[in-house]
Every structure is written in structure tokens, then in C-alpha cells.
PDB file of C-alpha atoms and ligand atoms in Angstrom:
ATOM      1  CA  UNK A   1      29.078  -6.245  10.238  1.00 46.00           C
ATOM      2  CA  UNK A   2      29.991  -9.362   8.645  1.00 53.00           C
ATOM      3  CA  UNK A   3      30.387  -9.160   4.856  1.00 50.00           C
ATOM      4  CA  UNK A   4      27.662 -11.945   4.034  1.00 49.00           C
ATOM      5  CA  UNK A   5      25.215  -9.594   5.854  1.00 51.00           C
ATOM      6  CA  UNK A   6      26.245  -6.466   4.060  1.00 49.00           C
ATOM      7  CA  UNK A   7      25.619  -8.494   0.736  1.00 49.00           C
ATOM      8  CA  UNK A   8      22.132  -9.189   2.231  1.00 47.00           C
ATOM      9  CA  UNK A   9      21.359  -5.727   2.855  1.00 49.00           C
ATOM     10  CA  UNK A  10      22.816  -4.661  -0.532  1.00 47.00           C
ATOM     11  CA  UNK A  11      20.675  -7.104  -2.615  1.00 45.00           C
ATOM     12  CA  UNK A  12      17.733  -6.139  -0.208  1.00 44.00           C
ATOM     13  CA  UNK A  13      17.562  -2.767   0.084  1.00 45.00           C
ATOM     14  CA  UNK A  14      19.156  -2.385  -3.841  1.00 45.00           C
ATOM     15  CA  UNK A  15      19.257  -4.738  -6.054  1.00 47.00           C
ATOM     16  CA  UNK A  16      15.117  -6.547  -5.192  1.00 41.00           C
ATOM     17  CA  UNK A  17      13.933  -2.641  -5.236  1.00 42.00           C
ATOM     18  CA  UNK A  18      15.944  -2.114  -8.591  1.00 42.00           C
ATOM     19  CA  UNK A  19      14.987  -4.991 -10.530  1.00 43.00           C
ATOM     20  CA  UNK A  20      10.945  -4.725  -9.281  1.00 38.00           C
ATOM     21  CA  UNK A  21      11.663  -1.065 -10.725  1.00 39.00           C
ATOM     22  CA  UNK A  22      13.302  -2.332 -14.210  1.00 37.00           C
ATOM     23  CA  UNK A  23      10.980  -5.370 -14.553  1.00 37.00           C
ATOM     24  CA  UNK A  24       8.038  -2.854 -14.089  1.00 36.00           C
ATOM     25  CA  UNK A  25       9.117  -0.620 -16.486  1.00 35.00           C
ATOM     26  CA  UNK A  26       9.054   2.568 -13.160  1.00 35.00           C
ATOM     27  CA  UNK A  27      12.779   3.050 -12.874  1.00 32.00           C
ATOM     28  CA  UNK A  28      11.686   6.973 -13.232  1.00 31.00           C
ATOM     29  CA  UNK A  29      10.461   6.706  -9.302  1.00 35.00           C
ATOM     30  CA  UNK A  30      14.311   6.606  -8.085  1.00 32.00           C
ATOM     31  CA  UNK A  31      14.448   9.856  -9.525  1.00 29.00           C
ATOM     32  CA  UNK A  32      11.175  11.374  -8.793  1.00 31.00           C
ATOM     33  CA  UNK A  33      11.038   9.625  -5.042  1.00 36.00           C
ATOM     34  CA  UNK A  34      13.107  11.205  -2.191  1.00 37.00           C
ATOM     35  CA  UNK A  35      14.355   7.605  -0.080  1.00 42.00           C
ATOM     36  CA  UNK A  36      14.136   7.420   3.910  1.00 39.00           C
ATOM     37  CA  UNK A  37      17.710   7.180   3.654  1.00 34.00           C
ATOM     38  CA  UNK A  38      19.021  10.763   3.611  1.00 38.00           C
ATOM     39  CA  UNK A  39      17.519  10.781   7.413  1.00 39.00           C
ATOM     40  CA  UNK A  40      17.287   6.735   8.227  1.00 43.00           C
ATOM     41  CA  UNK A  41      20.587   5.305   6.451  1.00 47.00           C
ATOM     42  CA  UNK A  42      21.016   2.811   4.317  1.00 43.00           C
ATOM     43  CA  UNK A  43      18.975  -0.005   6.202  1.00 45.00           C
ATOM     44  CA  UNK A  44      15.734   1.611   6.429  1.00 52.00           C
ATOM     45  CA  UNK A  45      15.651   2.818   2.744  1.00 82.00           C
ATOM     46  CA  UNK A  46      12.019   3.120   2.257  1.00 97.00           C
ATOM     47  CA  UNK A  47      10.334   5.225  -0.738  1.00 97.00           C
ATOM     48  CA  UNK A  48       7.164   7.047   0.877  1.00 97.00           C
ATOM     49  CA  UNK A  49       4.123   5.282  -1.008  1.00 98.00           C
ATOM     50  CA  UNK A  50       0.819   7.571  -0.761  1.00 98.00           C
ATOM     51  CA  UNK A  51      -2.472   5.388  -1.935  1.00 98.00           C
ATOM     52  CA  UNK A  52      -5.904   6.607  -2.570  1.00 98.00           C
ATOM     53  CA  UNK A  53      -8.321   3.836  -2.981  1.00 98.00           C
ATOM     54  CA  UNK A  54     -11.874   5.238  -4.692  1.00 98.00           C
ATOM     55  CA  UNK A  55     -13.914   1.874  -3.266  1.00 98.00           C
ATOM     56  CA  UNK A  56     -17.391   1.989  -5.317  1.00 98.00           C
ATOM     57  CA  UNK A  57     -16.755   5.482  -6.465  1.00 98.00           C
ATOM     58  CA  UNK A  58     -17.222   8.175  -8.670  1.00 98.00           C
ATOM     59  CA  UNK A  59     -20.437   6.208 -10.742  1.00 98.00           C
ATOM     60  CA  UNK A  60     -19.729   7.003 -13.999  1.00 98.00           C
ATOM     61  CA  UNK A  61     -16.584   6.827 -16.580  1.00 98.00           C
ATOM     62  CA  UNK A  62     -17.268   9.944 -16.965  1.00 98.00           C
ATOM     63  CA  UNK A  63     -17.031  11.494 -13.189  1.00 98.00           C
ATOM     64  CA  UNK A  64     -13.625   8.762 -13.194  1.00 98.00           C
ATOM     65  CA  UNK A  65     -11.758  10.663 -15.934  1.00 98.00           C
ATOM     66  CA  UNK A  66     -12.712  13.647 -14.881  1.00 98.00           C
ATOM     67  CA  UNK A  67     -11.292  13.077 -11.067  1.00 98.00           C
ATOM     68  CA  UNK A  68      -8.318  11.324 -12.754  1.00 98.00           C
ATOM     69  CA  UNK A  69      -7.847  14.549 -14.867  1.00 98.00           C
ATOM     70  CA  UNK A  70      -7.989  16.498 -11.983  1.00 98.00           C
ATOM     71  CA  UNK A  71      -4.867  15.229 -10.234  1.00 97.00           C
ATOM     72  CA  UNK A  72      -2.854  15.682 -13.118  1.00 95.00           C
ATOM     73  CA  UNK A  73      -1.778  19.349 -12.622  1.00 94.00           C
ATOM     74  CA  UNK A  74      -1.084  18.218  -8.971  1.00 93.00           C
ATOM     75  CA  UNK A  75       1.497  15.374  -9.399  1.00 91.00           C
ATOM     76  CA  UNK A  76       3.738  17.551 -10.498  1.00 85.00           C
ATOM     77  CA  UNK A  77       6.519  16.224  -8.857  1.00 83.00           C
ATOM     78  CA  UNK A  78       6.090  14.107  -6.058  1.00 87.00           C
ATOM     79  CA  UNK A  79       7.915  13.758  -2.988  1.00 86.00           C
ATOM     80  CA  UNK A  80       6.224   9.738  -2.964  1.00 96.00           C
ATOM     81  CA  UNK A  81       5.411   6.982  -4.697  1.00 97.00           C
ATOM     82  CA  UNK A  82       1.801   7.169  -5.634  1.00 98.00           C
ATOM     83  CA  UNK A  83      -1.071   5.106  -6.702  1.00 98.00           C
ATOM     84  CA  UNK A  84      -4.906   4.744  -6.904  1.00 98.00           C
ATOM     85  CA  UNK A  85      -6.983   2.051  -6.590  1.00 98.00           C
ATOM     86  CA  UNK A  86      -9.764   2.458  -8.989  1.00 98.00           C
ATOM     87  CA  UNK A  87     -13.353   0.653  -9.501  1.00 98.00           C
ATOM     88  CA  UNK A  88     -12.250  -2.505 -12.732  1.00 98.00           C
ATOM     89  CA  UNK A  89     -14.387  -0.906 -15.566  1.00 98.00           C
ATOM     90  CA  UNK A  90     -12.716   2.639 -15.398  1.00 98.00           C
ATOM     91  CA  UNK A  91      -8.970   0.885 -14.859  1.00 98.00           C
ATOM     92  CA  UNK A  92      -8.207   1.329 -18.388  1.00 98.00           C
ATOM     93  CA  UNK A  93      -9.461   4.750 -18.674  1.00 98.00           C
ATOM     94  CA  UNK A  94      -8.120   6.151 -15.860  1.00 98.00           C
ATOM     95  CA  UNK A  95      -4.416   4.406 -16.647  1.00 98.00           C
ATOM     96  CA  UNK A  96      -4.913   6.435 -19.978  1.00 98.00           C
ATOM     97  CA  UNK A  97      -5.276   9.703 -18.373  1.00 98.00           C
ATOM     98  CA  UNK A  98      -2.683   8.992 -16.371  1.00 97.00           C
ATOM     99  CA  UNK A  99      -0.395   8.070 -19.005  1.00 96.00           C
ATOM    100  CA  UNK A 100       2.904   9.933 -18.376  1.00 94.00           C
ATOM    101  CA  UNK A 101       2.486  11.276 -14.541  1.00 95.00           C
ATOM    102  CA  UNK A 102       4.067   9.523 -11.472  1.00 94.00           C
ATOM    103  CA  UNK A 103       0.803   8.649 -10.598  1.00 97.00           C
ATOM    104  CA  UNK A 104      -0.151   4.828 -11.158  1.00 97.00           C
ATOM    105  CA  UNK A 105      -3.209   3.081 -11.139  1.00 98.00           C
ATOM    106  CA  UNK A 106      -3.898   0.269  -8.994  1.00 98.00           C
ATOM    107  CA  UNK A 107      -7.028  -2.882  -8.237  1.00 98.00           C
ATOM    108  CA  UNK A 108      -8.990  -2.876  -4.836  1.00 98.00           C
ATOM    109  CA  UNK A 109      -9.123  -6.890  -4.751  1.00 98.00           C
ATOM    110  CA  UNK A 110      -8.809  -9.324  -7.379  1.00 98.00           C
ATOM    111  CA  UNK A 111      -9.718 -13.182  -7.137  1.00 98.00           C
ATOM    112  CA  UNK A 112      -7.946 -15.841  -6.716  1.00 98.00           C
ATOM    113  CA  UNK A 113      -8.284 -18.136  -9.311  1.00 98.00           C
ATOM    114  CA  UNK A 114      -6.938 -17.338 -12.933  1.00 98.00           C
ATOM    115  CA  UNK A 115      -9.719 -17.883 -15.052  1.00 98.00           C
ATOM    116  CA  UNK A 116     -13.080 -20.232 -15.400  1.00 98.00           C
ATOM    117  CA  UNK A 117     -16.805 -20.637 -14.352  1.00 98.00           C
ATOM    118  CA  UNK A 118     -16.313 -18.149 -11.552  1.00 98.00           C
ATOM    119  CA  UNK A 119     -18.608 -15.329 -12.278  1.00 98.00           C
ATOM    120  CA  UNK A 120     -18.161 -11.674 -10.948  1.00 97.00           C
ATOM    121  CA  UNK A 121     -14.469 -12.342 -10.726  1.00 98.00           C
ATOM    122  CA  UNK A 122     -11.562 -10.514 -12.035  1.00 98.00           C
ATOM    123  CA  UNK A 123      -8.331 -12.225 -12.154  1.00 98.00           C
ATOM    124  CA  UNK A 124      -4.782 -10.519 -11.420  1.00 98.00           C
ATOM    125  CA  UNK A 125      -3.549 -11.005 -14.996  1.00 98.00           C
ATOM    126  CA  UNK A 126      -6.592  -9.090 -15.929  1.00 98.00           C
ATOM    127  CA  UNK A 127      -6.335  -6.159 -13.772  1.00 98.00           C
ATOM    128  CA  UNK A 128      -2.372  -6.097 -14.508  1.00 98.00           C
ATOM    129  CA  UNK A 129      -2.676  -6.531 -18.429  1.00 98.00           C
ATOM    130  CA  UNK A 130      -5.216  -3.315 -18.486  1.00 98.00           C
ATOM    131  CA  UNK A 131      -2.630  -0.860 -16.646  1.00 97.00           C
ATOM    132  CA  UNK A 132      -2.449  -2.148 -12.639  1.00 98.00           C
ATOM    133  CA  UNK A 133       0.820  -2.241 -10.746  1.00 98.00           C
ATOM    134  CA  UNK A 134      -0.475  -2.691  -7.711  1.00 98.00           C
ATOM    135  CA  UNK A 135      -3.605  -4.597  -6.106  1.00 98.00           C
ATOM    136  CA  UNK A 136      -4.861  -4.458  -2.565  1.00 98.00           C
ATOM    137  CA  UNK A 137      -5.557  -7.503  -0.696  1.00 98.00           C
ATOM    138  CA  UNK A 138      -6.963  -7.612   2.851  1.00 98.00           C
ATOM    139  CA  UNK A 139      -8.916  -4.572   2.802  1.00 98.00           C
ATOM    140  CA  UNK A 140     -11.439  -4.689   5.851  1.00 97.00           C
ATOM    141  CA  UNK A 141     -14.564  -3.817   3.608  1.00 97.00           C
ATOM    142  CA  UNK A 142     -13.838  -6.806   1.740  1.00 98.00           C
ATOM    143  CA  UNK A 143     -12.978  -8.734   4.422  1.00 97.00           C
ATOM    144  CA  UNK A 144     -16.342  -7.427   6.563  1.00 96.00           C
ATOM    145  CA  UNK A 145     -18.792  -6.732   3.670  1.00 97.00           C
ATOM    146  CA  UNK A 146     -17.664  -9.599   1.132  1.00 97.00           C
ATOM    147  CA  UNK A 147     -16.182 -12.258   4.069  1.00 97.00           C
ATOM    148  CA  UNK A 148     -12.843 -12.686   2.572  1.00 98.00           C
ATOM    149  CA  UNK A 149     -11.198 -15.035   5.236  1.00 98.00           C
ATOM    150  CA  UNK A 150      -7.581 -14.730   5.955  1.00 98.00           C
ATOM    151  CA  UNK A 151      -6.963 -18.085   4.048  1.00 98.00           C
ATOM    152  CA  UNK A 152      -8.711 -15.903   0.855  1.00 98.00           C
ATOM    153  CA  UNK A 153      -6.798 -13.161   1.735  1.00 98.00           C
ATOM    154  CA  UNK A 154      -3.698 -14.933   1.608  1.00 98.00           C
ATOM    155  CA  UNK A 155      -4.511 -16.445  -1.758  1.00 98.00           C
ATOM    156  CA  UNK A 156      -5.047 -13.404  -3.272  1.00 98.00           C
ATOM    157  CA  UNK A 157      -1.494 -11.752  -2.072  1.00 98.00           C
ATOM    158  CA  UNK A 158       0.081 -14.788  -3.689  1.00 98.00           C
ATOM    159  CA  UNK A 159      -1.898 -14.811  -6.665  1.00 98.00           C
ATOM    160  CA  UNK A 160      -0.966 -11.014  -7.029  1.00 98.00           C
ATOM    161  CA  UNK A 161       2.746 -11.785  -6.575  1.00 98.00           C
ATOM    162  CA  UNK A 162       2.637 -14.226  -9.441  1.00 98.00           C
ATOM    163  CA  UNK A 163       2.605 -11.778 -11.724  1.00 98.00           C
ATOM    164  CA  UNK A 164       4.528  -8.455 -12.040  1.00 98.00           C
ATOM    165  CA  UNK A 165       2.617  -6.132  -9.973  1.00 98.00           C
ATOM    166  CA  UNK A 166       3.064  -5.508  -6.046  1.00 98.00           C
ATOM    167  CA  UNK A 167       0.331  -5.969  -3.731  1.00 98.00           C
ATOM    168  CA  UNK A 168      -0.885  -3.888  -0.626  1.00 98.00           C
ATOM    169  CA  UNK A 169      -1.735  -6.287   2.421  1.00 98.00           C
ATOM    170  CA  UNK A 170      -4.519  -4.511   4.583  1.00 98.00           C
ATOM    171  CA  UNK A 171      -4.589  -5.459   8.392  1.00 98.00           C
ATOM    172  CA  UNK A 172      -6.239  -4.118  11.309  1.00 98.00           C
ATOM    173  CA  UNK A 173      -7.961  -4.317  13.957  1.00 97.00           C
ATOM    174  CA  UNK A 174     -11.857  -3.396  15.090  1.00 96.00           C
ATOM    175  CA  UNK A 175     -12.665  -1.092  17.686  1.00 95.00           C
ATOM    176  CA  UNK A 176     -13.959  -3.700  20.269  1.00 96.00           C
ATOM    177  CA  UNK A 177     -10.521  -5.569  19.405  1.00 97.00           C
ATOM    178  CA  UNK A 178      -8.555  -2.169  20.231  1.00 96.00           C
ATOM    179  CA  UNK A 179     -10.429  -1.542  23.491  1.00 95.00           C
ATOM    180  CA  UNK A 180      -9.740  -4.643  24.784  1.00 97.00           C
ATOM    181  CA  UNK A 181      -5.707  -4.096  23.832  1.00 97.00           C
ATOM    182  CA  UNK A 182      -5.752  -6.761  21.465  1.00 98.00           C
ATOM    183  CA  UNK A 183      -4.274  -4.782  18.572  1.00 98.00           C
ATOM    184  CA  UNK A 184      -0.642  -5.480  18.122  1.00 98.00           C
ATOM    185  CA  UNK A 185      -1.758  -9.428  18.655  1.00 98.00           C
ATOM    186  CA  UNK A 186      -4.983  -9.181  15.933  1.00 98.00           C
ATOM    187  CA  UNK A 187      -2.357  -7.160  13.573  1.00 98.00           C
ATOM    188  CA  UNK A 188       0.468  -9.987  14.308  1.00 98.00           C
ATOM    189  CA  UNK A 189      -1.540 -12.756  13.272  1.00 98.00           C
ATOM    190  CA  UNK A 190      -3.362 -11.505   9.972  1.00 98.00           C
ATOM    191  CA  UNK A 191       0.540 -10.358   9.127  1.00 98.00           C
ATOM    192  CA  UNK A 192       1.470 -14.051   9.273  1.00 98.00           C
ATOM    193  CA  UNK A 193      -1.674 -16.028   7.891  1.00 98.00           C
ATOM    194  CA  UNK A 194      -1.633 -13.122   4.759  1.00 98.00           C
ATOM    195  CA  UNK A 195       1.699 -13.489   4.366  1.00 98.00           C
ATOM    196  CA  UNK A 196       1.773 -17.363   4.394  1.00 98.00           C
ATOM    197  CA  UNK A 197       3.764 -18.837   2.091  1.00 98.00           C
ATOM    198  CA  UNK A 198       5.316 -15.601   0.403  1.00 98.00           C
ATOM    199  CA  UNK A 199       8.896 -15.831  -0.297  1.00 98.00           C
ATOM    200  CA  UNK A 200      11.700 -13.876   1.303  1.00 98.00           C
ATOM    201  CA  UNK A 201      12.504 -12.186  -2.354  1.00 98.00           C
ATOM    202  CA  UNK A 202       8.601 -11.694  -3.165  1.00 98.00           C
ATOM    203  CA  UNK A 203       9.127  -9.299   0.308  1.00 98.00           C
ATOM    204  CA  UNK A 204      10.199  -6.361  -2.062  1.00 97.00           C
ATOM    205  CA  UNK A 205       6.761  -6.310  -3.445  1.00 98.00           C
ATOM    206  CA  UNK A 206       4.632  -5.973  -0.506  1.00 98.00           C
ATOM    207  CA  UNK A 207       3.361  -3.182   0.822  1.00 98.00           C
ATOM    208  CA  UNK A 208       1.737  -3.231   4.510  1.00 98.00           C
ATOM    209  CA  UNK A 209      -1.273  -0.994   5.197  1.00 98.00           C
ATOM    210  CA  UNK A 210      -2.196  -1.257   8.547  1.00 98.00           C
ATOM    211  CA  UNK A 211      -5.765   0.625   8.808  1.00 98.00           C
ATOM    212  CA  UNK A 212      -7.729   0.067  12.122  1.00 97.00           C
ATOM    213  CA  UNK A 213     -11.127  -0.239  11.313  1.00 96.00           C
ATOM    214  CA  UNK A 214     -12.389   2.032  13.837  1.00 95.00           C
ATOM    215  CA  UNK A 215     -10.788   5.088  11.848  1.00 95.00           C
ATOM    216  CA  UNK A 216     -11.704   4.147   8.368  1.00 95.00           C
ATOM    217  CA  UNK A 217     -14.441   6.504   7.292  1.00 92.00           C
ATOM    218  CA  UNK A 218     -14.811   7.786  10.886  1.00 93.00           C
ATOM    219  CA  UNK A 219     -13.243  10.867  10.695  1.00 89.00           C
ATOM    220  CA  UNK A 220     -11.117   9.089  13.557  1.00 89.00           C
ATOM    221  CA  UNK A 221      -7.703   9.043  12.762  1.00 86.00           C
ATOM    222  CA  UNK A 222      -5.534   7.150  14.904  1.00 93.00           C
ATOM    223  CA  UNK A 223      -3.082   9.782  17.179  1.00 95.00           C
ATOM    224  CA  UNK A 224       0.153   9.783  15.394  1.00 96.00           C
ATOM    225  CA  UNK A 225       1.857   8.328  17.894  1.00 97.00           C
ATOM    226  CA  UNK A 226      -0.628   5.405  18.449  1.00 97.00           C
ATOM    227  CA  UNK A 227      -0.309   4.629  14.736  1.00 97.00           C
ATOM    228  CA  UNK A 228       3.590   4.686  15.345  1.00 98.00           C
ATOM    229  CA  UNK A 229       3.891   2.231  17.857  1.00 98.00           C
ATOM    230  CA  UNK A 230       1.485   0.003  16.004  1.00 98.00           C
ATOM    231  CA  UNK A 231       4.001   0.009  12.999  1.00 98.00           C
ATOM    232  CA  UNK A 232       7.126  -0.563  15.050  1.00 98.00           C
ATOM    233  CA  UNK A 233       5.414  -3.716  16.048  1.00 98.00           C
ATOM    234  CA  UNK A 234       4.131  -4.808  12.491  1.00 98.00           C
ATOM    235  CA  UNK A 235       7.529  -4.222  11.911  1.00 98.00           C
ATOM    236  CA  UNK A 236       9.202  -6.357  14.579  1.00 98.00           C
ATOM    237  CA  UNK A 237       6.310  -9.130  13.366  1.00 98.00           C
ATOM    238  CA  UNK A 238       8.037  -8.879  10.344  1.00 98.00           C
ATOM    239  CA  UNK A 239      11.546  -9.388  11.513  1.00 98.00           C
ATOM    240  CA  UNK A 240      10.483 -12.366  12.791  1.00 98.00           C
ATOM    241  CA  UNK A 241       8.496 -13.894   9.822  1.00 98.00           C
ATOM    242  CA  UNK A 242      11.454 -12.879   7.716  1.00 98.00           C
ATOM    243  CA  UNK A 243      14.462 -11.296   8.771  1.00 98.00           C
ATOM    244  CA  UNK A 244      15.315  -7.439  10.274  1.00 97.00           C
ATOM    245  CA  UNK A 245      16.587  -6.979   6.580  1.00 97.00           C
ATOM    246  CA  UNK A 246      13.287  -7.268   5.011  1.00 98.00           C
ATOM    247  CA  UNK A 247      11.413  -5.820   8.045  1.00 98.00           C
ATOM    248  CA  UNK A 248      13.636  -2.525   7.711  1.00 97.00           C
ATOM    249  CA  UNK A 249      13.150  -2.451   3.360  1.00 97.00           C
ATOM    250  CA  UNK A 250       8.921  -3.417   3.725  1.00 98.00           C
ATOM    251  CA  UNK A 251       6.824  -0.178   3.725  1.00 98.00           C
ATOM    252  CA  UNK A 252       3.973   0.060   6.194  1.00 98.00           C
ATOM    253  CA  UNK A 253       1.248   2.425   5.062  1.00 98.00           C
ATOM    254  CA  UNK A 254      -1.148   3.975   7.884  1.00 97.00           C
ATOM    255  CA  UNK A 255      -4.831   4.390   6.752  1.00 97.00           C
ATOM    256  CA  UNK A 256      -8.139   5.480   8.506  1.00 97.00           C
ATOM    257  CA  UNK A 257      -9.560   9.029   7.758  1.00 95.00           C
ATOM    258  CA  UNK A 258      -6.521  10.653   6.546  1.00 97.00           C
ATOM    259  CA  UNK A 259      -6.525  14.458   5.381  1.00 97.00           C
ATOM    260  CA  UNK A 260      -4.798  17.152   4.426  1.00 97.00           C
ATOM    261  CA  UNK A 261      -4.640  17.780   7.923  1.00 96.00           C
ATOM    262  CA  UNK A 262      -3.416  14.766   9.306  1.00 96.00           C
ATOM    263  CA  UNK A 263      -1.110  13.516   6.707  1.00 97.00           C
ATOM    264  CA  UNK A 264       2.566  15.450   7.883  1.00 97.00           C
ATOM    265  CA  UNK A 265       2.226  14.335  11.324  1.00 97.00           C
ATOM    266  CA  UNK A 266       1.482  10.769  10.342  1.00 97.00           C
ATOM    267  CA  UNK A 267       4.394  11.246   7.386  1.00 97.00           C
ATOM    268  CA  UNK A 268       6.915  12.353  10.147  1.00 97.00           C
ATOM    269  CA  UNK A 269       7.212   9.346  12.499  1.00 97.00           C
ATOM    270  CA  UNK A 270       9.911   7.109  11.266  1.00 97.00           C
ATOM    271  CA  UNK A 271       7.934   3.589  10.780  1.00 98.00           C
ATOM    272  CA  UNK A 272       4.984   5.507   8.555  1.00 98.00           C
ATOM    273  CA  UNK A 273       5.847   5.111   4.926  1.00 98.00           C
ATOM    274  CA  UNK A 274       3.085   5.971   3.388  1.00 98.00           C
ATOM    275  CA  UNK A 275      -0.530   6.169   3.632  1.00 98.00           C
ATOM    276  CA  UNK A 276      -3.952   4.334   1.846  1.00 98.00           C
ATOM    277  CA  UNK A 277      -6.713   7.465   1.485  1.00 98.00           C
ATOM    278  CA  UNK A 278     -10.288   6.548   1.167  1.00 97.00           C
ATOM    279  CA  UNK A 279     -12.514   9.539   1.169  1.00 97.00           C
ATOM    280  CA  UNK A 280     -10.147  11.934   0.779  1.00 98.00           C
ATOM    281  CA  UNK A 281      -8.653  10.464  -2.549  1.00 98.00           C
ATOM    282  CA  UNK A 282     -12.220  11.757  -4.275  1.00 98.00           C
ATOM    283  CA  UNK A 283     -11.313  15.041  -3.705  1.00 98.00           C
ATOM    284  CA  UNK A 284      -8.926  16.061  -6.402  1.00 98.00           C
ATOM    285  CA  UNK A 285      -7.355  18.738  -3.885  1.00 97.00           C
ATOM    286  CA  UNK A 286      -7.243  17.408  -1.332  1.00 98.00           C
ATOM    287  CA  UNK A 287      -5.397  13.817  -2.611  1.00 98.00           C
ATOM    288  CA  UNK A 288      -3.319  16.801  -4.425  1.00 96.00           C
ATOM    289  CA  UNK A 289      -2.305  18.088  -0.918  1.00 96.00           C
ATOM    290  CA  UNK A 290      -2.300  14.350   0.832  1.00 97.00           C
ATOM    291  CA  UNK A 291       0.214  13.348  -2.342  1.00 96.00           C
ATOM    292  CA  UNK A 292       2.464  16.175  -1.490  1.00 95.00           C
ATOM    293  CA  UNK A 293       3.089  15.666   1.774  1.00 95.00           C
ATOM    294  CA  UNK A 294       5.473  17.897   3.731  1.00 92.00           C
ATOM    295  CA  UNK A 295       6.720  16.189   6.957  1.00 78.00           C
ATOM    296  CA  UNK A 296       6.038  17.740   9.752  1.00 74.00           C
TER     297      UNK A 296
HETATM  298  P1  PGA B 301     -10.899   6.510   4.675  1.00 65.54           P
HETATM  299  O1  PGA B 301     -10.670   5.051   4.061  1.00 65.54           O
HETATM  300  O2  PGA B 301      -9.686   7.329   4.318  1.00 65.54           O
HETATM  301  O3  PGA B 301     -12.151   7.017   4.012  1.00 65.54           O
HETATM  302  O4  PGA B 301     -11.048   6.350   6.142  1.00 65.54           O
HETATM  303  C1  PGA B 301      -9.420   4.436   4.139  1.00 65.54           C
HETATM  304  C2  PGA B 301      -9.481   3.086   3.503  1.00 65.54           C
HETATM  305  O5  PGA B 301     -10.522   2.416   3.614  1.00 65.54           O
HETATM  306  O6  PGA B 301      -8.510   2.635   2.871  1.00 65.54           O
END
């Protein structure tokens, strides 16, 4: 191992993490979060990252707080990073109630631009100046219900990365898309056209969710194993965008109808870091038991 390459890995897997950590005032996750790296070494040092993402839930502030509330007693302390992306008006609420756990709060989208005639929109700055450390990008209901395009989709994961917060980049394929074995090559290219134009260093604050659509809210998860070989390849997609460095530090998140039941097995295989919750994430006990994971 040459000792420019060792540098590389150092300021990759250390020093990007660390600073994202300082400059986002969570250095308390290095002490809360148990790294890959006991088990993967020093290359592959990935912190878990559970997600729950409420979509157009609960309806009212009221039912919000009263979820957020709920998950208090359960984050305890937490084997993960872990965040929640939660409707815009209850953002501020929610990051109140939250105030002091490990859990953080999280957008489902923002747009684009920063700010003008563009009505309905909510900028990053705005989301990330009311509590948000993370936003999702990419996430197929937007991109099936609301048309975002991978061009948009790209926009938005840059326009998250210009300010402080990370941003989850949501890819997968459809079920006709699976059948017909197109999903490493459907996940390869809205990798690259989301990823366009995002720098090497910006790497340390993406997140990858790869979610096939034909498991989200199906009660179909995808077989552990499945979801594992779809990750090694997002992950060698990376390595070539980028460099095996970054592909080895960038967590890939599985989502699609995970549970209590599901989550260990999909936490044990060695390219799942993490996983985005829909459904289950309403369920204060059952996010409870999804956050603390036990590998299986
Ligand atoms: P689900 O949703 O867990 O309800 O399938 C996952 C998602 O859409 O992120």
C-alpha cells in the first residue's frame, strides 16, 4: 500500500466523516454509533444509518409530536445513526421534541431553486435553518407521483450539498424493470445522472438508498440476499464514478417494506448500511425495534 493511498483512505474514511461531524455540530454519533470497522477494517468504516420517512403522514401537529414523543424512550442508545424524514410544517416541532436524543430530523424533497416566484416550494436553506440534517432526493413517489426527472433529481442532491446537511439519493428499479433483469443497469444509471456533477469530497455526505419500487409499501421485501448483491453492484458503480475509497466509506441504505422482522437479516449482509422505513416508521414500536437493530 503506497503511502499516498493510505493518506487517501485516512482523509476519507477520517478526516471528511470527522469534519461533516464537527461542522454539523453531531460529533456525539462517534460515540453513540458502533462503526463497520470492528468486523470490516478500516476501509469499509461505515456507521449503520436507520431512516424512517413519514411521507404525507400523521395529519395533524398534534398526531406528529405525539409519534415523535413516542420514540423518545426508545432511542435510548442506538446501535445507528438515525433520522426521520418528516412532512415541512411539523419539521420544527418535531426537531423540538427531539431536542437532545440521537434521533435527527430530516426533509423528504426540497426544490431546487433558492428562493422566488416558485410557489409550493421549499428551499434547502429552509428545511436546514428549521432543524434538517438530512434531505432525501430521488425518492420514487416523487419521482412517479410528482415526475421529478433524473436531471431534477440531480439538482436537488446538489442543491442539498450546498449547504451543511447530507442528502439521501433514492434509486431503484420497477417491477417490470426487475423481471426483465434490468436492475443493476436501471440502478447504475440513476447512480450516475443523480450523482452528476457532485464532487469527490461532497461523497462523505451522501447517503445511497436503493429501494426497488416493487417492495415499497408491498409488504414485499426484497430476499436479503437479492438486496445484497444489488448493493455490491451500486457499490462497484460507485468505484467507478469515484474511486474504491469513496465506494467503500458511502453508505447504501436498503428500503421497501422493512419490519421488525426483516430488519437483522437485511442489517447482517456486509454492503447494507442502513435502511429508509416507510410504514413502519409510524409505528412508534416498531421504528423503536427497526432503530435497534440486532444483526442477525
Ligand atoms: P415502506 O416505504 O417501508 O412503506 O415500503 C419505504 C419508502 O418508501 O422509503
Amino acid at each position: 500500500v503506497s503511502p499516498v493511498s493510505t493518506m487517501k483512505s485516512f482523509i476519507m474514511t477520517t478526516l471528511l466523516p470527522l469534519s461533516y461531524a464537527f461542522q454539523t455540530g453531531r460529533v456525539f454519533q462517534s460515540v453513540h454509533t458502533r462503526a463497520k470497522v470492528e468486523v470490516r477494517g478500516a476501509m469499509e468504516m461505515r456507521t449503520p444509518f436507520i431512516a424512517g420517512n413519514w411521507k404525507e403522514n400523521p395529519v395533524t401537529l398534534q398526531d406528529a409530536t405525539s409519534l415523535a414523543e413516542s420514540l423518545k424512550p426508545l432511542a435510548g442508545s442506538l446501535p445507528c445513526e438515525v433520522g426521520i424524514a418528516v412532512p415541512y410544517p411539523f419539521i420544527s416541532a418535531v426537531a423540538g421534541v427531539l431536542e437532545g436524543t440521537d434521533i435527527q430530523v430530516m426533509a423528504q424533497s426540497i426544490h431546487f431553486e433558492d428562493s422566488g416566484a416558485f410557489t409550493g416550494a421549499v428551499a434547502a436553506t429552509m428545511v436546514e435553518s428549521v432543524g434538517c440534517s438530512y434531505s432525501l432526493a430521488g425518492h420514487s413517489e416523487r419521482r412517479s407521483v410528482f415526475g421529478d426527472s433524473d436531471a431534477v433529481v440531480n439538482s436537488k442532491v446538489k442543491k442539498i450539498l450546498e449547504t451543511k446537511m447530507g442528502a439521501i439519493l433514492c434509486i431503484g428499479e420497477t417491477q417490470g424493470e426487475f423481471e426483465a433483469g434490468l436492475t443493476n443497469e436501471v440502478n447504475a444509471i440513476q447512480l450516475s445522472k443523480g450523482l452528476s456533477g457532485v464532487s469527490a469530497e461532497d461523497m462523505s455526505r451522501v447517503v445511497i438508498a436503493y429501494e426497488p419500487v416493487w417492495a415499497i409499501g408491498t409488504g414485499l421485501v426484497c430476499p436479503s440476499d437479492t438486496a445484497q448483491l444489488v448493493h455490491e453492484s451500486i457499490r462497484a458503480q460507485l468505484a467507478k464514478l469515484y474511486s474504491s475509497e469513496i465506494a467503500d466509506s458511502v453508505r447504501i441504505q436498503y428500503g421497501g417494506s422493512v419490519t421488525p422482522d426483516s430488519v437483522d437479516e437485511l442489517m447482517s449482509k456486509p454492503d447494507i448500511d442502513g435502511c429508509l422505513v416507510g410504514g413502519a416508521s409510524l409505528v412508534a414500536e416498531k421504528f423503536g425495534r427497526i432503530m435497534n437493530f440486532e444483526e442477525a
